[in-house]
PDB file of C-alpha atoms and ligand atoms in Angstrom:
ATOM      1  CA  UNK A 558       9.527   2.728 -27.350  1.00 83.00           C
ATOM      2  CA  UNK A 559       7.887   2.659 -23.908  1.00 91.00           C
ATOM      3  CA  UNK A 560       5.030   5.106 -23.282  1.00 96.00           C
ATOM      4  CA  UNK A 561       6.396   5.848 -19.831  1.00 98.00           C
ATOM      5  CA  UNK A 562      10.052   5.594 -18.855  1.00 98.00           C
ATOM      6  CA  UNK A 563      11.198   6.337 -15.316  1.00 98.00           C
ATOM      7  CA  UNK A 564      14.900   6.208 -14.468  1.00 98.00           C
ATOM      8  CA  UNK A 565      16.380   6.484 -10.983  1.00 98.00           C
ATOM      9  CA  UNK A 566      13.541   8.632  -9.680  1.00 98.00           C
ATOM     10  CA  UNK A 567      14.159  10.078  -6.222  1.00 98.00           C
ATOM     11  CA  UNK A 568      11.850  12.319  -4.217  1.00 97.00           C
ATOM     12  CA  UNK A 569      12.192  13.484  -0.632  1.00 97.00           C
ATOM     13  CA  UNK A 570       9.905  15.480   1.650  1.00 96.00           C
ATOM     14  CA  UNK A 571      12.319  17.240   3.988  1.00 94.00           C
ATOM     15  CA  UNK A 572      14.337  14.425   5.564  1.00 93.00           C
ATOM     16  CA  UNK A 573      11.832  11.718   4.578  1.00 94.00           C
ATOM     17  CA  UNK A 574      12.832   9.759   1.467  1.00 96.00           C
ATOM     18  CA  UNK A 575       9.526   8.875  -0.256  1.00 97.00           C
ATOM     19  CA  UNK A 576      10.953   7.458  -3.497  1.00 97.00           C
ATOM     20  CA  UNK A 577      14.517   6.209  -3.568  1.00 96.00           C
ATOM     21  CA  UNK A 578      15.931   5.470  -7.035  1.00 96.00           C
ATOM     22  CA  UNK A 579      12.983   3.915  -8.833  1.00 97.00           C
ATOM     23  CA  UNK A 580      13.165   2.784 -12.486  1.00 98.00           C
ATOM     24  CA  UNK A 581      10.461   1.182 -14.641  1.00 98.00           C
ATOM     25  CA  UNK A 582       8.833   1.343 -18.055  1.00 98.00           C
ATOM     26  CA  UNK A 583       5.225   1.074 -19.158  1.00 98.00           C
ATOM     27  CA  UNK A 584       4.502  -0.210 -22.670  1.00 96.00           C
ATOM     28  CA  UNK A 585       1.662   0.936 -24.898  1.00 95.00           C
ATOM     29  CA  UNK A 586      -1.579  -0.992 -24.362  1.00 95.00           C
ATOM     30  CA  UNK A 587      -0.757  -2.653 -21.058  1.00 96.00           C
ATOM     31  CA  UNK A 588      -2.262  -2.416 -17.608  1.00 97.00           C
ATOM     32  CA  UNK A 589       0.741  -1.724 -15.410  1.00 97.00           C
ATOM     33  CA  UNK A 590       0.306  -2.182 -11.664  1.00 97.00           C
ATOM     34  CA  UNK A 591       2.123  -0.135  -9.033  1.00 97.00           C
ATOM     35  CA  UNK A 592       1.824  -2.227  -5.901  1.00 95.00           C
ATOM     36  CA  UNK A 593       2.965  -1.697  -2.354  1.00 92.00           C
ATOM     37  CA  UNK A 594       1.959  -1.232   1.251  1.00 85.00           C
ATOM     38  CA  UNK A 595       0.951   2.152   2.704  1.00 86.00           C
ATOM     39  CA  UNK A 596       3.719   4.710   2.447  1.00 90.00           C
ATOM     40  CA  UNK A 597       5.731   2.707  -0.108  1.00 93.00           C
ATOM     41  CA  UNK A 598       5.977   5.699  -2.464  1.00 95.00           C
ATOM     42  CA  UNK A 599       3.282   4.775  -5.012  1.00 94.00           C
ATOM     43  CA  UNK A 600       1.304   8.016  -4.938  1.00 92.00           C
ATOM     44  CA  UNK A 601       4.441  10.174  -4.949  1.00 95.00           C
ATOM     45  CA  UNK A 602       5.640   8.296  -8.031  1.00 97.00           C
ATOM     46  CA  UNK A 603       2.399   8.781  -9.972  1.00 95.00           C
ATOM     47  CA  UNK A 604       2.251  12.421  -8.883  1.00 94.00           C
ATOM     48  CA  UNK A 605       5.715  12.851 -10.437  1.00 96.00           C
ATOM     49  CA  UNK A 606       4.416  11.175 -13.635  1.00 96.00           C
ATOM     50  CA  UNK A 607       1.649  13.790 -13.770  1.00 93.00           C
ATOM     51  CA  UNK A 608       4.006  16.717 -13.113  1.00 93.00           C
ATOM     52  CA  UNK A 609       2.283  17.467  -9.799  1.00 91.00           C
ATOM     53  CA  UNK A 610       5.563  16.969  -7.945  1.00 94.00           C
ATOM     54  CA  UNK A 611       9.083  17.721  -9.105  1.00 95.00           C
ATOM     55  CA  UNK A 612      11.614  14.914  -8.591  1.00 96.00           C
ATOM     56  CA  UNK A 613      14.794  15.638  -6.641  1.00 97.00           C
ATOM     57  CA  UNK A 614      16.666  13.609  -9.266  1.00 97.00           C
ATOM     58  CA  UNK A 615      16.173  11.036 -11.988  1.00 97.00           C
ATOM     59  CA  UNK A 616      14.399  11.306 -15.328  1.00 97.00           C
ATOM     60  CA  UNK A 617      10.803  10.741 -16.384  1.00 98.00           C
ATOM     61  CA  UNK A 618       9.450  10.547 -19.913  1.00 97.00           C
ATOM     62  CA  UNK A 619       5.680  10.274 -20.446  1.00 97.00           C
ATOM     63  CA  UNK A 620       4.608  10.153 -24.100  1.00 97.00           C
ATOM     64  CA  UNK A 621       8.038  11.566 -24.885  1.00 96.00           C
ATOM     65  CA  UNK A 622       7.490  14.581 -22.631  1.00 96.00           C
ATOM     66  CA  UNK A 623       9.035  15.596 -19.314  1.00 96.00           C
ATOM     67  CA  UNK A 624       6.143  16.022 -16.828  1.00 96.00           C
ATOM     68  CA  UNK A 625       8.068  18.621 -14.807  1.00 93.00           C
ATOM     69  CA  UNK A 626       8.313  20.849 -17.906  1.00 94.00           C
ATOM     70  CA  UNK A 627       5.305  19.832 -19.998  1.00 94.00           C
ATOM     71  CA  UNK A 628       2.596  19.268 -17.366  1.00 91.00           C
ATOM     72  CA  UNK A 629       0.017  21.341 -19.244  1.00 90.00           C
ATOM     73  CA  UNK A 630       0.494  19.393 -22.495  1.00 91.00           C
ATOM     74  CA  UNK A 631       0.442  16.090 -20.622  1.00 92.00           C
ATOM     75  CA  UNK A 632      -2.811  16.949 -18.859  1.00 90.00           C
ATOM     76  CA  UNK A 633      -4.453  16.875 -22.294  1.00 89.00           C
ATOM     77  CA  UNK A 634      -3.182  13.342 -22.957  1.00 93.00           C
ATOM     78  CA  UNK A 635      -3.106  11.645 -19.553  1.00 94.00           C
ATOM     79  CA  UNK A 636      -6.365  11.010 -17.662  1.00 93.00           C
ATOM     80  CA  UNK A 637      -6.215  10.760 -13.897  1.00 90.00           C
ATOM     81  CA  UNK A 638      -8.605   9.183 -11.445  1.00 85.00           C
ATOM     82  CA  UNK A 639      -7.817  10.650  -8.078  1.00 70.00           C
ATOM     83  CA  UNK A 640      -7.994   8.962  -4.700  1.00 65.00           C
ATOM     84  CA  UNK A 641     -11.154  10.223  -2.910  1.00 67.00           C
ATOM     85  CA  UNK A 642     -12.023  12.789  -5.580  1.00 71.00           C
ATOM     86  CA  UNK A 643     -14.960  14.911  -4.477  1.00 80.00           C
ATOM     87  CA  UNK A 644     -17.304  17.044  -6.549  1.00 88.00           C
ATOM     88  CA  UNK A 645     -19.971  19.532  -5.450  1.00 91.00           C
ATOM     89  CA  UNK A 646     -22.838  17.560  -3.853  1.00 93.00           C
ATOM     90  CA  UNK A 647     -25.479  18.949  -6.218  1.00 95.00           C
ATOM     91  CA  UNK A 648     -23.561  18.513  -9.470  1.00 95.00           C
ATOM     92  CA  UNK A 649     -25.267  15.839 -11.602  1.00 96.00           C
ATOM     93  CA  UNK A 650     -23.370  13.019 -13.301  1.00 96.00           C
ATOM     94  CA  UNK A 651     -23.801  14.228 -16.903  1.00 96.00           C
ATOM     95  CA  UNK A 652     -23.198  17.849 -15.870  1.00 96.00           C
ATOM     96  CA  UNK A 653     -19.890  16.880 -14.254  1.00 94.00           C
ATOM     97  CA  UNK A 654     -18.757  15.106 -17.409  1.00 95.00           C
ATOM     98  CA  UNK A 655     -19.800  17.992 -19.646  1.00 95.00           C
ATOM     99  CA  UNK A 656     -18.048  20.464 -17.376  1.00 93.00           C
ATOM    100  CA  UNK A 657     -14.780  18.502 -17.456  1.00 91.00           C
ATOM    101  CA  UNK A 658     -15.102  17.774 -21.190  1.00 93.00           C
ATOM    102  CA  UNK A 659     -14.981  21.525 -21.817  1.00 92.00           C
ATOM    103  CA  UNK A 660     -11.368  21.615 -20.560  1.00 88.00           C
ATOM    104  CA  UNK A 661     -10.111  19.378 -23.373  1.00 90.00           C
ATOM    105  CA  UNK A 662      -9.493  20.074 -27.056  1.00 88.00           C
ATOM    106  CA  UNK A 663     -10.797  16.668 -28.229  1.00 89.00           C
ATOM    107  CA  UNK A 664     -13.088  15.356 -25.481  1.00 92.00           C
ATOM    108  CA  UNK A 665     -14.896  12.035 -25.540  1.00 91.00           C
ATOM    109  CA  UNK A 666     -18.583  12.074 -26.400  1.00 92.00           C
ATOM    110  CA  UNK A 667     -20.348  12.356 -23.036  1.00 94.00           C
ATOM    111  CA  UNK A 668     -23.296  10.178 -24.148  1.00 93.00           C
ATOM    112  CA  UNK A 669     -21.071   7.280 -25.203  1.00 90.00           C
ATOM    113  CA  UNK A 670     -18.943   7.648 -22.074  1.00 90.00           C
ATOM    114  CA  UNK A 671     -22.110   7.381 -19.949  1.00 93.00           C
ATOM    115  CA  UNK A 672     -23.045   4.205 -21.832  1.00 90.00           C
ATOM    116  CA  UNK A 673     -19.560   2.748 -21.612  1.00 85.00           C
ATOM    117  CA  UNK A 674     -19.361   3.272 -17.838  1.00 85.00           C
ATOM    118  CA  UNK A 675     -22.978   2.121 -17.406  1.00 87.00           C
ATOM    119  CA  UNK A 676     -23.937   5.491 -15.944  1.00 92.00           C
ATOM    120  CA  UNK A 677     -26.777   6.328 -18.332  1.00 93.00           C
ATOM    121  CA  UNK A 678     -29.607   5.734 -15.879  1.00 96.00           C
ATOM    122  CA  UNK A 679     -27.760   7.888 -13.325  1.00 96.00           C
ATOM    123  CA  UNK A 680     -27.073  10.814 -15.646  1.00 94.00           C
ATOM    124  CA  UNK A 681     -29.280  13.202 -13.638  1.00 97.00           C
ATOM    125  CA  UNK A 682     -28.286  11.889 -10.207  1.00 97.00           C
ATOM    126  CA  UNK A 683     -26.494  14.423  -8.005  1.00 96.00           C
ATOM    127  CA  UNK A 684     -22.941  13.510  -6.907  1.00 94.00           C
ATOM    128  CA  UNK A 685     -24.036  13.639  -3.252  1.00 94.00           C
ATOM    129  CA  UNK A 686     -26.589  10.867  -3.885  1.00 95.00           C
ATOM    130  CA  UNK A 687     -24.228   8.432  -5.628  1.00 93.00           C
ATOM    131  CA  UNK A 688     -23.173   5.171  -3.966  1.00 89.00           C
ATOM    132  CA  UNK A 689     -19.458   4.449  -3.580  1.00 85.00           C
ATOM    133  CA  UNK A 690     -19.470   2.194  -6.650  1.00 84.00           C
ATOM    134  CA  UNK A 691     -21.185   4.818  -8.794  1.00 89.00           C
ATOM    135  CA  UNK A 692     -18.747   7.509  -7.592  1.00 90.00           C
ATOM    136  CA  UNK A 693     -15.875   5.299  -8.694  1.00 86.00           C
ATOM    137  CA  UNK A 694     -17.491   4.750 -12.075  1.00 87.00           C
ATOM    138  CA  UNK A 695     -17.910   8.507 -12.443  1.00 92.00           C
ATOM    139  CA  UNK A 696     -14.302   9.089 -11.447  1.00 90.00           C
ATOM    140  CA  UNK A 697     -13.173   6.635 -14.153  1.00 89.00           C
ATOM    141  CA  UNK A 698     -15.423   8.403 -16.642  1.00 91.00           C
ATOM    142  CA  UNK A 699     -13.852  11.727 -15.641  1.00 92.00           C
ATOM    143  CA  UNK A 700     -10.394  10.233 -16.184  1.00 91.00           C
ATOM    144  CA  UNK A 701     -11.448   9.281 -19.723  1.00 91.00           C
ATOM    145  CA  UNK A 702     -13.376  12.393 -20.685  1.00 92.00           C
ATOM    146  CA  UNK A 703     -10.381  14.024 -22.366  1.00 91.00           C
ATOM    147  CA  UNK A 704      -9.830  10.961 -24.621  1.00 91.00           C
ATOM    148  CA  UNK A 705      -6.458  10.231 -22.988  1.00 94.00           C
ATOM    149  CA  UNK A 706      -3.745   7.890 -24.256  1.00 95.00           C
ATOM    150  CA  UNK A 707      -2.854   6.952 -20.669  1.00 96.00           C
ATOM    151  CA  UNK A 708      -5.191   6.610 -17.671  1.00 95.00           C
ATOM    152  CA  UNK A 709      -3.764   6.687 -14.147  1.00 95.00           C
ATOM    153  CA  UNK A 710      -6.104   5.025 -11.670  1.00 92.00           C
ATOM    154  CA  UNK A 711      -5.185   5.368  -7.984  1.00 88.00           C
ATOM    155  CA  UNK A 712      -6.702   3.066  -5.318  1.00 83.00           C
ATOM    156  CA  UNK A 713      -9.618   2.421  -7.587  1.00 82.00           C
ATOM    157  CA  UNK A 714     -11.641  -0.047  -5.549  1.00 80.00           C
ATOM    158  CA  UNK A 715     -10.841   0.994  -1.984  1.00 78.00           C
ATOM    159  CA  UNK A 716     -14.079   0.933   0.017  1.00 77.00           C
ATOM    160  CA  UNK A 717     -16.155  -0.862  -2.630  1.00 79.00           C
ATOM    161  CA  UNK A 718     -18.223  -3.988  -1.972  1.00 83.00           C
ATOM    162  CA  UNK A 719     -17.151  -7.195  -3.777  1.00 86.00           C
ATOM    163  CA  UNK A 720     -19.786  -6.817  -6.503  1.00 85.00           C
ATOM    164  CA  UNK A 721     -18.823  -3.211  -7.304  1.00 83.00           C
ATOM    165  CA  UNK A 722     -15.145  -4.169  -7.285  1.00 86.00           C
ATOM    166  CA  UNK A 723     -15.716  -6.850  -9.907  1.00 88.00           C
ATOM    167  CA  UNK A 724     -17.802  -4.493 -11.993  1.00 85.00           C
ATOM    168  CA  UNK A 725     -15.028  -1.876 -11.791  1.00 85.00           C
ATOM    169  CA  UNK A 726     -12.452  -4.464 -12.870  1.00 89.00           C
ATOM    170  CA  UNK A 727     -14.501  -5.225 -15.975  1.00 89.00           C
ATOM    171  CA  UNK A 728     -14.632  -1.535 -16.770  1.00 86.00           C
ATOM    172  CA  UNK A 729     -10.854  -1.180 -16.424  1.00 90.00           C
ATOM    173  CA  UNK A 730     -10.320  -4.114 -18.798  1.00 92.00           C
ATOM    174  CA  UNK A 731     -12.725  -2.394 -21.199  1.00 89.00           C
ATOM    175  CA  UNK A 732     -10.700   0.834 -20.945  1.00 88.00           C
ATOM    176  CA  UNK A 733      -7.526  -1.037 -21.876  1.00 92.00           C
ATOM    177  CA  UNK A 734      -9.294  -2.873 -24.705  1.00 92.00           C
ATOM    178  CA  UNK A 735     -10.339   0.501 -26.122  1.00 88.00           C
ATOM    179  CA  UNK A 736      -6.635   1.305 -26.594  1.00 92.00           C
ATOM    180  CA  UNK A 737      -5.859   3.293 -23.431  1.00 94.00           C
ATOM    181  CA  UNK A 738      -2.714   2.330 -21.520  1.00 97.00           C
ATOM    182  CA  UNK A 739      -3.532   2.003 -17.811  1.00 96.00           C
ATOM    183  CA  UNK A 740      -1.346   2.648 -14.764  1.00 97.00           C
ATOM    184  CA  UNK A 741      -3.130   1.128 -11.791  1.00 95.00           C
ATOM    185  CA  UNK A 742      -2.010   1.974  -8.257  1.00 94.00           C
ATOM    186  CA  UNK A 743      -3.243  -0.597  -5.781  1.00 91.00           C
ATOM    187  CA  UNK A 744      -2.469  -2.429  -2.595  1.00 86.00           C
ATOM    188  CA  UNK A 745      -4.944  -5.202  -3.447  1.00 89.00           C
ATOM    189  CA  UNK A 746      -3.076  -8.216  -4.801  1.00 90.00           C
ATOM    190  CA  UNK A 747      -6.217  -9.956  -6.096  1.00 90.00           C
ATOM    191  CA  UNK A 748      -6.972  -6.836  -8.133  1.00 92.00           C
ATOM    192  CA  UNK A 749      -3.440  -6.728  -9.537  1.00 94.00           C
ATOM    193  CA  UNK A 750      -3.475 -10.442 -10.331  1.00 93.00           C
ATOM    194  CA  UNK A 751      -6.779 -10.113 -12.143  1.00 93.00           C
ATOM    195  CA  UNK A 752      -6.039  -6.957 -14.104  1.00 95.00           C
ATOM    196  CA  UNK A 753      -2.351  -6.249 -14.542  1.00 96.00           C
ATOM    197  CA  UNK A 754      -0.167  -7.415 -17.415  1.00 96.00           C
ATOM    198  CA  UNK A 755       2.911  -6.413 -15.409  1.00 97.00           C
ATOM    199  CA  UNK A 756       3.482  -5.003 -11.963  1.00 97.00           C
ATOM    200  CA  UNK A 757       6.185  -3.218 -10.005  1.00 97.00           C
ATOM    201  CA  UNK A 758       6.293  -4.010  -6.290  1.00 95.00           C
ATOM    202  CA  UNK A 759       7.216  -0.934  -4.258  1.00 95.00           C
ATOM    203  CA  UNK A 760       8.571  -1.222  -0.740  1.00 94.00           C
ATOM    204  CA  UNK A 761       9.892   1.653   1.347  1.00 93.00           C
ATOM    205  CA  UNK A 762      10.509   3.867  -1.681  1.00 96.00           C
ATOM    206  CA  UNK A 763      12.184   1.214  -3.843  1.00 96.00           C
ATOM    207  CA  UNK A 764      11.050  -1.307  -6.428  1.00 96.00           C
ATOM    208  CA  UNK A 765      11.872  -4.764  -5.141  1.00 94.00           C
ATOM    209  CA  UNK A 766      10.394  -6.743  -8.043  1.00 95.00           C
ATOM    210  CA  UNK A 767       8.973  -6.172 -11.529  1.00 96.00           C
ATOM    211  CA  UNK A 768       7.286  -8.646 -13.828  1.00 96.00           C
ATOM    212  CA  UNK A 769       4.053 -10.332 -14.783  1.00 96.00           C
ATOM    213  CA  UNK A 770       2.006 -11.687 -11.874  1.00 95.00           C
ATOM    214  CA  UNK A 771       2.918 -15.203 -13.133  1.00 95.00           C
ATOM    215  CA  UNK A 772       6.638 -14.344 -13.081  1.00 96.00           C
ATOM    216  CA  UNK A 773       6.424 -13.017  -9.528  1.00 95.00           C
ATOM    217  CA  UNK A 774       4.592 -16.143  -8.410  1.00 94.00           C
ATOM    218  CA  UNK A 775       7.184 -18.327 -10.110  1.00 95.00           C
ATOM    219  CA  UNK A 776      10.244 -16.529  -8.720  1.00 93.00           C
ATOM    220  CA  UNK A 777       8.877 -16.657  -5.173  1.00 93.00           C
ATOM    221  CA  UNK A 778       7.519 -20.199  -5.530  1.00 93.00           C
ATOM    222  CA  UNK A 779       4.071 -19.037  -4.404  1.00 93.00           C
ATOM    223  CA  UNK A 780       0.666 -19.861  -5.871  1.00 93.00           C
ATOM    224  CA  UNK A 781      -0.912 -16.404  -5.517  1.00 91.00           C
ATOM    225  CA  UNK A 782       0.368 -12.870  -6.040  1.00 91.00           C
ATOM    226  CA  UNK A 783      -0.720 -12.125  -2.485  1.00 90.00           C
ATOM    227  CA  UNK A 784       1.649 -14.789  -1.133  1.00 92.00           C
ATOM    228  CA  UNK A 785       4.372 -13.681  -3.568  1.00 92.00           C
ATOM    229  CA  UNK A 786       4.008 -10.114  -2.242  1.00 90.00           C
ATOM    230  CA  UNK A 787       4.333 -11.273   1.372  1.00 90.00           C
ATOM    231  CA  UNK A 788       7.427 -13.297   0.452  1.00 92.00           C
ATOM    232  CA  UNK A 789       8.963 -10.332  -1.361  1.00 91.00           C
ATOM    233  CA  UNK A 790       8.225  -7.674   1.251  1.00 88.00           C
ATOM    234  CA  UNK A 791       8.142  -9.782   4.380  1.00 83.00           C
ATOM    235  CA  UNK A 792       4.780  -8.127   5.122  1.00 67.00           C
ATOM    236  CA  UNK A 793       1.121  -8.854   4.397  1.00 59.00           C
TER     237      UNK A 793
HETATM  238  N1  ATP B 553       3.344  15.895   1.290  1.00 69.40           N
HETATM  239  C1  ATP B 553       4.087  15.090   2.045  1.00 69.40           C
HETATM  240  N2  ATP B 553       4.891  15.590   3.020  1.00 69.40           N
HETATM  241  C2  ATP B 553       5.657  14.785   3.786  1.00 69.40           C
HETATM  242  N3  ATP B 553       5.722  13.435   3.645  1.00 69.40           N
HETATM  243  C3  ATP B 553       4.954  12.892   2.710  1.00 69.40           C
HETATM  244  C4  ATP B 553       4.094  13.677   1.861  1.00 69.40           C
HETATM  245  N4  ATP B 553       3.440  12.833   1.001  1.00 69.40           N
HETATM  246  C5  ATP B 553       3.862  11.585   1.311  1.00 69.40           C
HETATM  247  N5  ATP B 553       4.774  11.624   2.320  1.00 69.40           N
HETATM  248  C6  ATP B 553       5.500  10.482   2.890  1.00 69.40           C
HETATM  249  O1  ATP B 553       6.214   9.859   1.838  1.00 69.40           O
HETATM  250  C7  ATP B 553       6.153   8.442   1.918  1.00 69.40           C
HETATM  251  C8  ATP B 553       5.523   7.880   0.656  1.00 69.40           C
HETATM  252  O2  ATP B 553       4.166   8.307   0.590  1.00 69.40           O
HETATM  253  P1  ATP B 553       3.205   7.954  -0.632  1.00 69.40           P
HETATM  254  O3  ATP B 553       1.898   8.615  -0.365  1.00 69.40           O
HETATM  255  O4  ATP B 553       3.892   8.242  -1.906  1.00 69.40           O
HETATM  256  O5  ATP B 553       3.065   6.390  -0.459  1.00 69.40           O
HETATM  257  P2  ATP B 553       1.930   5.417  -0.977  1.00 69.40           P
HETATM  258  O6  ATP B 553       2.620   4.165  -1.330  1.00 69.40           O
HETATM  259  O7  ATP B 553       1.131   6.066  -2.040  1.00 69.40           O
HETATM  260  O8  ATP B 553       1.038   5.200   0.310  1.00 69.40           O
HETATM  261  P3  ATP B 553      -0.561   5.058   0.436  1.00 69.40           P
HETATM  262  O9  ATP B 553      -0.881   3.686  -0.065  1.00 69.40           O
HETATM  263  O10 ATP B 553      -0.755   5.186   1.924  1.00 69.40           O
HETATM  264  O11 ATP B 553      -1.176   6.172  -0.344  1.00 69.40           O
HETATM  265  C9  ATP B 553       5.341   8.144   3.184  1.00 69.40           C
HETATM  266  O12 ATP B 553       6.256   7.920   4.242  1.00 69.40           O
HETATM  267  C10 ATP B 553       4.562   9.415   3.411  1.00 69.40           C
HETATM  268  O13 ATP B 553       4.288   9.594   4.793  1.00 69.40           O
END
């Protein structure tokens, strides 16, 4: 049984149709990529998965629960890394993790999380003094602090230098290898190609292709996912 099952999801903001009949499944243990250009409906879709937005129609099952009805229970089991998350400037890395750990019934051990995310030597650094790469690592750690079964990572490497991006990719693979199912929202095709087991390509509120990166390359006759994406969407 899929961990996440979305059927005919539709969400509008006034007259604007953000998500227009989207269906996909995410299986346990995979890294599932939600790809698409700006405004394609990616964030709205993952916000519906988290119960932050209520769909106009369609059904969503996450870990067998309906996010619109069971958001509080799902928050205990789904970790979320938010786009541009900000913390108080003076809050230190370990303090932030301990603070968030207190919200969960079975939190991860903060010490081992710091080691896993290679944040140990920064444990007493204030949030305001962290580089972009370290902030991202902290935001992944915060997504994992509740020991979730699913981690939703949104625009994970936007604004990072190439070295930090690669380091972050390794961490995401490590998260999956530790048994957490990952939903990765991205508009970077190299990132999706490197990390994702399967992807859904969003375009103007619809899914125009789903499959492994290799399948998408094969069906479009392209040698990279980037070129496959351009072929599918008609845009780069
Ligand atoms: N709160 C809102 N009110 C009105 N329109 C919105 C709102 N949030 C998103 N939209 C619109 O819905 C559409 C889908 O937006 P969404 O943020 O889901 O796309 P996205 O694929 O995540 O884009 P991005 O990569 O830029 O974050 C866009 O046209 C956007 O302008």
